[in-house]
Every structure is written in structure tokens, then in C-alpha cells.
Amino acid sequence: MAGCGYVGSALAARLVADGARVAGLRRTPRDLPEGVTPLAADLGGPDLAAALPADLDLVFYTAAADGGDEAAYRAAYVVGLANLLDALESRPRPPRRVLFTSSTSVYGQRAGEWVDEASPAEPPGHRGAVMLEAEARLAASPIASVVLRLGGIYGPGRTHLLESVRAGRATLPRGVERYTNRIHRDDAADGLRHLAMLEDAPPLVLGVDDDPAERGEVLRWLAQALAAPEPAEVEPGPGAQDLGKRCRNALLRSTGYAFGYPTFREGYAAQLARGRGL
């Protein structure tokens, strides 16, 4: 598990429960799930190859950038992934498959279009562009791979949206509908595990739930669930014509994956039931 963080740790715990031997790599490998072997290395550093176990079967690259700027993204996703692949490709027995968590930010559609794996990926900013560059390096590798393009990840411990609704800070631009795409942390982890075990997994899959819900619908639902005031409507600002995109998960569904949280309603209801979302 390269980058054993929010999604990676959840996945590692599931694989350990399945009876697999799992190693988790971090610069400082603290607070790993029980049963995960800690590996200390920097994904972009010269010590990476020596830190990797000799008998890897599956490799999951679930690293997160240290920041949102282009340099941080490039270090995490392009440099780190290329360094890992260089180390794996030079082995007499490389792993059977590498699975990489990318992002729906690679898509630039902004008029509410439906998007799937065949849609053109023309990112509007550096985050999506860096992700595409990392995906290209992985596709060029002789090692079999799967790219899972994840929507916005939410779940346990991620409470910013809930807290803003509860406190009455959430607002909506008047008269503007903007679609959002998300996936629960547990479905991101379970989806990776599912794809890893398929004999013939698709090389590129969208990881989003069933409902690319309009943002206002999500905020109003949360306000009702929290017995909080409905979000205030404000005058639209710059960028109000960006209606977002609607991502389809039909390919992931067709492989037999069953979502634990098929929409934001089930996901946030479970989060609220575990202590009002905090």
C-alpha cells in the first residue's frame, strides 16, 4: 500500500481481514491499521526500492498530495508514481497489478454533461493535468494496471460540510444548479479491493456513487437531517455558469460491484448515526 492514508488505511484493514499480508508505506509509518507491516520511505526518494518487500503481488497507489499547488501534486502523483514503477519494473518478478487512485478532476465538462470512461479528459487546471500525466506513465508500464478515477471522497472524520451546514455557514448561489460527484471512503476502499480481485479488470474505471446530486439538494438534505436552517441563497459570483458534470458509474457496476452507500443520503445518514457526524 503506497501512501497508506485515508482510503489506503481503510483498504489495508479490509485486506488484512481477508487474510492477506499487507504492508503500508509512509514517510513515517505511524497509526497503521492492526496487522499492517509498516514500511518507512519517501515515494519520491532514492530509498524506495530498498524498502519494498521482495514478493509483491498487488500494489495500491493511494497517496495524497501534501498541498493543493502544482508542485505538491507533481511530487505525489507523477514523481512518486514514476519512482515506484521504476523500482517495480526492474524486478525479475514484478507485481501482478498496480492500482492507482486518480480523480474525476481530469474532466473539464462544465455544462452538466454526463461523463464516463470514454468521455474526453481535458482538465481545466493543474490538478487534473497532473493526474493525467501520472495515468499516462502507468499506462506505459509493462505491469498490468487499473486507474480508479474517484469523485469527492467523504466519510468518517471528514466533517467540514456537515459542520458548515450545522453552523448555518453554508450558502447557495441563487438560481444556479451545480452537479457534484462523490464516493464514500468505504466504497472507494471496497471498490479498489473488488477491482484488484477481478481476473480481467478494466484499465480505467470511474469511482463515483449512483447520484451526481445537485449541490443544493445535498445541502438542503443535510440541513433537514441536522435540524439546521436551510442554506441561505446569495447572489451568484464569478464562475456561476460552471454547472459541473455528472459522472456515471455504470462500468464499475457492470463488474459486479455493489455499493455500500449508493447515494450521499445513505453515506451521510450513517455518518450522522455515529455521533451526529463528528
mmCIF file of C-alpha atoms in Angstrom:
data_model
loop_
_atom_site.group_PDB
_atom_site.id
_atom_site.type_symbol
_atom_site.label_atom_id
_atom_site.label_comp_id
_atom_site.label_asym_id
_atom_site.label_seq_id
_atom_site.Cartn_x
_atom_site.Cartn_y
_atom_site.Cartn_z
ATOM 1 C CA MET A 1 0.000 0.000 0.000
ATOM 2 C CA ALA A 2 1.879 3.049 -1.260
ATOM 3 C CA GLY A 3 0.515 6.024 0.632
ATOM 4 C CA CYS A 4 -1.463 4.376 3.415
ATOM 5 C CA GLY A 5 -3.706 7.326 4.306
ATOM 6 C CA TYR A 6 -7.453 7.947 4.395
ATOM 7 C CA VAL A 7 -8.507 5.489 1.689
ATOM 8 C CA GLY A 8 -5.386 3.319 1.842
ATOM 9 C CA SER A 9 -5.741 2.584 5.545
ATOM 10 C CA ALA A 10 -9.382 1.563 5.123
ATOM 11 C CA LEU A 11 -8.387 -0.708 2.252
ATOM 12 C CA ALA A 12 -5.448 -2.172 4.181
ATOM 13 C CA ALA A 13 -7.698 -3.072 7.116
ATOM 14 C CA ARG A 14 -10.073 -4.889 4.756
ATOM 15 C CA LEU A 15 -7.272 -6.828 3.104
ATOM 16 C CA VAL A 16 -5.872 -7.878 6.480
ATOM 17 C CA ALA A 17 -9.344 -9.097 7.453
ATOM 18 C CA ASP A 18 -9.379 -11.102 4.207
ATOM 19 C CA GLY A 19 -6.229 -12.880 5.388
ATOM 20 C CA ALA A 20 -3.773 -11.091 3.101
ATOM 21 C CA ARG A 21 -0.288 -9.995 4.103
ATOM 22 C CA VAL A 22 -0.301 -6.206 3.797
ATOM 23 C CA ALA A 23 2.485 -3.625 4.030
ATOM 24 C CA GLY A 24 1.762 0.080 4.364
ATOM 25 C CA LEU A 25 4.298 2.634 3.141
ATOM 26 C CA ARG A 26 4.571 6.136 4.580
ATOM 27 C CA ARG A 27 7.425 8.527 5.282
ATOM 28 C CA THR A 28 6.708 7.969 8.965
ATOM 29 C CA PRO A 29 4.549 4.845 9.250
ATOM 30 C CA ARG A 30 2.523 5.581 12.388
ATOM 31 C CA ASP A 31 -1.094 4.709 13.184
ATOM 32 C CA LEU A 32 -1.411 1.994 10.577
ATOM 33 C CA PRO A 33 -4.286 -0.488 10.894
ATOM 34 C CA GLU A 34 -3.630 -3.509 13.066
ATOM 35 C CA GLY A 35 -1.852 -6.255 11.180
ATOM 36 C CA VAL A 36 -0.280 -3.974 8.558
ATOM 37 C CA THR A 37 3.512 -4.176 8.272
ATOM 38 C CA PRO A 38 4.997 -0.643 8.402
ATOM 39 C CA LEU A 39 7.389 0.491 5.659
ATOM 40 C CA ALA A 40 9.266 3.779 6.082
ATOM 41 C CA ALA A 41 10.254 5.503 2.821
ATOM 42 C CA ASP A 42 9.566 8.562 0.708
ATOM 43 C CA LEU A 43 7.784 7.703 -2.536
ATOM 44 C CA GLY A 44 9.995 10.151 -4.387
ATOM 45 C CA GLY A 45 13.216 9.245 -2.596
ATOM 46 C CA PRO A 46 16.190 7.050 -3.514
ATOM 47 C CA ASP A 47 15.489 4.674 -0.610
ATOM 48 C CA LEU A 48 12.150 3.497 -2.002
ATOM 49 C CA ALA A 49 13.338 0.448 -3.951
ATOM 50 C CA ALA A 50 15.205 -0.967 -0.966
ATOM 51 C CA ALA A 51 12.176 -0.518 1.301
ATOM 52 C CA LEU A 52 9.798 -2.556 -0.847
ATOM 53 C CA PRO A 53 9.117 -6.218 0.017
ATOM 54 C CA ALA A 54 10.510 -8.777 -2.396
ATOM 55 C CA ASP A 55 7.309 -10.713 -3.079
ATOM 56 C CA LEU A 56 4.683 -8.130 -4.004
ATOM 57 C CA ASP A 57 1.583 -9.447 -5.751
ATOM 58 C CA LEU A 58 -0.657 -6.342 -5.793
ATOM 59 C CA VAL A 59 0.363 -2.720 -5.346
ATOM 60 C CA PHE A 60 -2.137 0.021 -4.484
ATOM 61 C CA TYR A 61 -1.017 3.616 -5.032
ATOM 62 C CA THR A 62 -3.324 5.689 -2.823
ATOM 63 C CA ALA A 63 -1.025 8.576 -1.944
ATOM 64 C CA ALA A 64 -2.314 12.082 -1.277
ATOM 65 C CA ALA A 65 -0.549 15.355 -2.068
ATOM 66 C CA ASP A 66 0.854 17.429 0.788
ATOM 67 C CA GLY A 67 -0.863 20.520 -0.643
ATOM 68 C CA GLY A 68 -3.025 21.757 -3.488
ATOM 69 C CA ASP A 69 -0.367 23.536 -5.541
ATOM 70 C CA GLU A 70 1.101 22.063 -8.703
ATOM 71 C CA ALA A 71 4.466 21.230 -7.150
ATOM 72 C CA ALA A 72 2.851 19.201 -4.371
ATOM 73 C CA TYR A 73 0.624 17.372 -6.845
ATOM 74 C CA ARG A 74 3.520 16.608 -9.158
ATOM 75 C CA ALA A 75 5.638 15.290 -6.296
ATOM 76 C CA ALA A 76 2.880 12.982 -5.059
ATOM 77 C CA TYR A 77 1.426 11.687 -8.300
ATOM 78 C CA VAL A 78 3.991 11.995 -11.093
ATOM 79 C CA VAL A 79 7.368 11.775 -9.350
ATOM 80 C CA GLY A 80 6.249 9.338 -6.670
ATOM 81 C CA LEU A 81 4.423 7.002 -9.037
ATOM 82 C CA ALA A 82 7.247 7.044 -11.600
ATOM 83 C CA ASN A 83 9.788 6.276 -8.875
ATOM 84 C CA LEU A 84 7.700 3.351 -7.652
ATOM 85 C CA LEU A 85 7.165 1.981 -11.156
ATOM 86 C CA ASP A 86 10.885 2.250 -11.948
ATOM 87 C CA ALA A 87 11.597 0.144 -8.872
ATOM 88 C CA LEU A 88 8.935 -2.443 -9.693
ATOM 89 C CA GLU A 89 9.708 -2.730 -13.397
ATOM 90 C CA SER A 90 13.351 -3.553 -12.734
ATOM 91 C CA ARG A 91 12.452 -6.641 -10.726
ATOM 92 C CA PRO A 92 12.748 -10.174 -12.096
ATOM 93 C CA ARG A 93 9.202 -10.773 -10.814
ATOM 94 C CA PRO A 94 7.121 -7.581 -10.848
ATOM 95 C CA PRO A 95 3.720 -7.458 -9.166
ATOM 96 C CA ARG A 96 0.662 -8.835 -10.923
ATOM 97 C CA ARG A 97 -1.156 -5.490 -10.948
ATOM 98 C CA VAL A 98 -0.823 -1.861 -9.839
ATOM 99 C CA LEU A 99 -3.982 0.040 -8.894
ATOM 100 C CA PHE A 100 -3.852 3.840 -8.861
ATOM 101 C CA THR A 101 -6.373 6.268 -7.377
ATOM 102 C CA SER A 102 -6.807 9.188 -9.764
ATOM 103 C CA SER A 103 -9.542 11.826 -9.832
ATOM 104 C CA THR A 104 -12.578 12.981 -11.803
ATOM 105 C CA SER A 105 -10.798 16.366 -11.911
ATOM 106 C CA VAL A 106 -9.323 15.161 -15.223
ATOM 107 C CA TYR A 107 -12.664 16.060 -16.843
ATOM 108 C CA GLY A 108 -13.319 19.661 -17.808
ATOM 109 C CA GLN A 109 -17.011 19.401 -18.692
ATOM 110 C CA ARG A 110 -18.895 22.270 -17.050
ATOM 111 C CA ALA A 111 -22.402 22.305 -18.547
ATOM 112 C CA GLY A 112 -23.894 19.409 -16.584
ATOM 113 C CA GLU A 113 -22.864 16.817 -19.196
ATOM 114 C CA TRP A 114 -22.867 13.111 -18.412
ATOM 115 C CA VAL A 115 -19.310 11.747 -18.294
ATOM 116 C CA ASP A 116 -17.971 8.205 -18.450
ATOM 117 C CA GLU A 117 -14.671 6.458 -19.169
ATOM 118 C CA ALA A 118 -14.930 7.231 -22.898
ATOM 119 C CA SER A 119 -15.500 10.966 -22.406
ATOM 120 C CA PRO A 120 -12.692 13.353 -23.371
ATOM 121 C CA ALA A 121 -10.447 14.253 -20.444
ATOM 122 C CA GLU A 122 -9.493 17.909 -20.851
ATOM 123 C CA PRO A 123 -8.708 19.187 -17.363
ATOM 124 C CA PRO A 124 -9.233 22.884 -16.656
ATOM 125 C CA GLY A 125 -6.493 23.114 -14.032
ATOM 126 C CA HIS A 126 -3.195 21.708 -12.852
ATOM 127 C CA ARG A 127 -4.688 19.055 -10.578
ATOM 128 C CA GLY A 128 -6.392 17.172 -13.378
ATOM 129 C CA ALA A 129 -3.474 17.739 -15.740
ATOM 130 C CA VAL A 130 -1.021 16.215 -13.274
ATOM 131 C CA MET A 131 -3.326 13.256 -12.717
ATOM 132 C CA LEU A 132 -3.499 12.624 -16.468
ATOM 133 C CA GLU A 133 0.289 12.713 -16.680
ATOM 134 C CA ALA A 134 0.519 10.149 -13.882
ATOM 135 C CA GLU A 135 -2.086 7.955 -15.579
ATOM 136 C CA ALA A 136 -0.056 8.077 -18.807
ATOM 137 C CA ARG A 137 3.097 6.891 -17.011
ATOM 138 C CA LEU A 138 1.155 3.993 -15.517
ATOM 139 C CA ALA A 139 -0.402 3.064 -18.881
ATOM 140 C CA ALA A 140 3.094 2.950 -20.418
ATOM 141 C CA SER A 141 4.285 0.415 -17.842
ATOM 142 C CA PRO A 142 4.540 -3.272 -18.786
ATOM 143 C CA ILE A 143 2.845 -4.076 -15.462
ATOM 144 C CA ALA A 144 -0.936 -4.540 -15.684
ATOM 145 C CA SER A 145 -2.785 -1.657 -14.076
ATOM 146 C CA VAL A 146 -6.144 -0.195 -13.092
ATOM 147 C CA VAL A 147 -6.885 3.513 -12.708
ATOM 148 C CA LEU A 148 -9.842 4.365 -10.462
ATOM 149 C CA ARG A 149 -10.902 7.981 -11.006
ATOM 150 C CA LEU A 150 -12.539 8.928 -7.733
ATOM 151 C CA GLY A 151 -15.075 11.670 -7.150
ATOM 152 C CA GLY A 152 -15.088 13.719 -3.952
ATOM 153 C CA ILE A 153 -14.350 11.395 -1.041
ATOM 154 C CA TYR A 154 -16.350 11.813 2.156
ATOM 155 C CA GLY A 155 -16.883 9.700 5.253
ATOM 156 C CA PRO A 156 -15.692 9.228 8.833
ATOM 157 C CA GLY A 157 -13.595 12.121 10.095
ATOM 158 C CA ARG A 158 -14.414 14.432 7.197
ATOM 159 C CA THR A 159 -16.924 16.784 8.745
ATOM 160 C CA HIS A 160 -16.320 20.196 7.138
ATOM 161 C CA LEU A 161 -19.529 20.160 5.079
ATOM 162 C CA LEU A 162 -21.607 18.872 7.977
ATOM 163 C CA GLU A 163 -20.216 21.486 10.327
ATOM 164 C CA SER A 164 -20.835 24.324 7.870
ATOM 165 C CA VAL A 165 -24.489 23.284 7.469
ATOM 166 C CA ARG A 166 -24.954 22.789 11.201
ATOM 167 C CA ALA A 167 -23.494 26.227 11.937
ATOM 168 C CA GLY A 168 -25.525 27.956 9.220
ATOM 169 C CA ARG A 169 -22.436 28.929 7.207
ATOM 170 C CA ALA A 170 -23.354 27.001 4.062
ATOM 171 C CA THR A 171 -24.708 29.126 1.212
ATOM 172 C CA LEU A 172 -26.042 28.572 -2.298
ATOM 173 C CA PRO A 173 -25.848 30.895 -5.315
ATOM 174 C CA ARG A 174 -29.387 31.922 -6.183
ATOM 175 C CA GLY A 175 -30.795 30.267 -9.299
ATOM 176 C CA VAL A 176 -27.704 28.165 -10.002
ATOM 177 C CA GLU A 177 -27.645 24.376 -10.142
ATOM 178 C CA ARG A 178 -24.256 22.695 -9.888
ATOM 179 C CA TYR A 179 -23.787 18.945 -10.042
ATOM 180 C CA THR A 180 -21.416 17.200 -7.672
ATOM 181 C CA ASN A 181 -19.841 13.736 -7.754
ATOM 182 C CA ARG A 182 -18.802 11.859 -4.668
ATOM 183 C CA ILE A 183 -17.978 8.481 -3.190
ATOM 184 C CA HIS A 184 -17.912 7.277 0.403
ATOM 185 C CA ARG A 185 -14.471 6.380 1.752
ATOM 186 C CA ASP A 186 -15.584 2.799 2.360
ATOM 187 C CA ASP A 187 -16.819 2.380 -1.219
ATOM 188 C CA ALA A 188 -13.541 3.786 -2.522
ATOM 189 C CA ALA A 189 -11.665 1.167 -0.493
ATOM 190 C CA ASP A 190 -14.057 -1.681 -1.299
ATOM 191 C CA GLY A 191 -14.083 -0.710 -4.973
ATOM 192 C CA LEU A 192 -10.296 -0.973 -5.111
ATOM 193 C CA ARG A 193 -10.385 -4.353 -3.393
ATOM 194 C CA HIS A 194 -13.077 -5.551 -5.819
ATOM 195 C CA LEU A 195 -11.143 -4.438 -8.910
ATOM 196 C CA ALA A 196 -7.932 -5.969 -7.601
ATOM 197 C CA MET A 197 -9.553 -9.396 -7.363
ATOM 198 C CA LEU A 198 -11.100 -9.400 -10.845
ATOM 199 C CA GLU A 199 -9.363 -11.683 -13.313
ATOM 200 C CA ASP A 200 -9.865 -9.214 -16.163
ATOM 201 C CA ALA A 201 -10.330 -5.766 -14.629
ATOM 202 C CA PRO A 202 -10.961 -2.718 -16.845
ATOM 203 C CA PRO A 203 -7.883 -0.479 -17.078
ATOM 204 C CA LEU A 204 -9.890 2.677 -16.350
ATOM 205 C CA VAL A 205 -12.933 2.977 -14.078
ATOM 206 C CA LEU A 206 -14.925 5.879 -12.654
ATOM 207 C CA GLY A 207 -15.342 5.635 -8.876
ATOM 208 C CA VAL A 208 -18.478 7.605 -8.013
ATOM 209 C CA ASP A 209 -21.799 6.734 -6.422
ATOM 210 C CA ASP A 210 -25.163 6.463 -8.186
ATOM 211 C CA ASP A 211 -26.270 10.068 -7.718
ATOM 212 C CA PRO A 212 -24.347 13.051 -9.155
ATOM 213 C CA ALA A 213 -26.578 15.227 -6.997
ATOM 214 C CA GLU A 214 -27.045 18.949 -7.368
ATOM 215 C CA ARG A 215 -25.230 20.729 -4.538
ATOM 216 C CA GLY A 216 -28.351 22.476 -3.266
ATOM 217 C CA GLU A 217 -30.123 19.141 -2.925
ATOM 218 C CA VAL A 218 -27.270 17.818 -0.790
ATOM 219 C CA LEU A 219 -27.120 20.865 1.475
ATOM 220 C CA ARG A 220 -30.889 21.008 1.990
ATOM 221 C CA TRP A 221 -30.994 17.298 2.792
ATOM 222 C CA LEU A 222 -28.219 17.732 5.349
ATOM 223 C CA ALA A 223 -29.965 20.749 6.880
ATOM 224 C CA GLN A 224 -33.111 18.707 7.386
ATOM 225 C CA ALA A 225 -31.168 15.750 8.802
ATOM 226 C CA LEU A 226 -29.335 18.049 11.219
ATOM 227 C CA ALA A 227 -32.431 20.108 12.110
ATOM 228 C CA ALA A 228 -30.446 23.132 10.929
ATOM 229 C CA PRO A 229 -31.625 26.153 8.915
ATOM 230 C CA GLU A 230 -31.688 25.753 5.146
ATOM 231 C CA PRO A 231 -28.611 27.239 3.447
ATOM 232 C CA ALA A 232 -29.023 30.911 2.624
ATOM 233 C CA GLU A 233 -29.195 31.911 -1.026
ATOM 234 C CA VAL A 234 -26.663 34.514 -2.157
ATOM 235 C CA GLU A 235 -26.090 36.402 -5.386
ATOM 236 C CA PRO A 236 -24.116 34.319 -7.912
ATOM 237 C CA GLY A 237 -20.466 35.259 -8.192
ATOM 238 C CA PRO A 238 -17.803 34.666 -10.862
ATOM 239 C CA GLY A 239 -17.938 31.141 -12.257
ATOM 240 C CA ALA A 240 -21.647 30.734 -11.556
ATOM 241 C CA GLN A 241 -22.133 29.321 -15.062
ATOM 242 C CA ASP A 242 -19.991 26.293 -14.158
ATOM 243 C CA LEU A 243 -22.715 23.662 -13.754
ATOM 244 C CA GLY A 244 -20.241 20.844 -13.210
ATOM 245 C CA LYS A 245 -20.507 17.353 -14.692
ATOM 246 C CA ARG A 246 -22.424 14.164 -13.946
ATOM 247 C CA CYS A 247 -20.205 11.104 -13.723
ATOM 248 C CA ARG A 248 -21.559 7.630 -14.479
ATOM 249 C CA ASN A 249 -20.552 4.527 -12.519
ATOM 250 C CA ALA A 250 -22.116 2.047 -14.961
ATOM 251 C CA LEU A 251 -18.795 0.356 -15.751
ATOM 252 C CA LEU A 252 -17.945 -0.237 -12.096
ATOM 253 C CA ARG A 253 -21.473 -1.549 -11.507
ATOM 254 C CA SER A 254 -21.149 -3.873 -14.530
ATOM 255 C CA THR A 255 -18.146 -5.601 -12.942
ATOM 256 C CA GLY A 256 -20.391 -6.750 -10.096
ATOM 257 C CA TYR A 257 -19.541 -4.118 -7.521
ATOM 258 C CA ALA A 258 -22.382 -3.345 -5.078
ATOM 259 C CA PHE A 259 -22.164 -0.005 -3.301
ATOM 260 C CA GLY A 260 -22.423 0.126 0.460
ATOM 261 C CA TYR A 261 -23.530 3.761 0.142
ATOM 262 C CA PRO A 262 -25.176 4.183 -3.279
ATOM 263 C CA THR A 263 -26.001 7.863 -2.695
ATOM 264 C CA PHE A 264 -24.997 10.666 -0.351
ATOM 265 C CA ARG A 265 -28.148 10.004 1.695
ATOM 266 C CA GLU A 266 -27.057 6.573 2.910
ATOM 267 C CA GLY A 267 -23.496 7.738 3.441
ATOM 268 C CA TYR A 268 -24.270 10.836 5.457
ATOM 269 C CA ALA A 269 -27.064 9.087 7.376
ATOM 270 C CA ALA A 270 -24.535 6.505 8.554
ATOM 271 C CA GLN A 271 -22.059 9.231 9.450
ATOM 272 C CA LEU A 272 -24.665 11.142 11.450
ATOM 273 C CA ALA A 273 -25.731 7.974 13.248
ATOM 274 C CA ARG A 274 -22.144 7.594 14.511
ATOM 275 C CA GLY A 275 -22.299 10.695 16.670
ATOM 276 C CA ARG A 276 -24.026 13.369 14.640
ATOM 277 C CA GLY A 277 -21.251 13.350 12.043
ATOM 278 C CA LEU A 278 -18.405 14.348 14.345
#
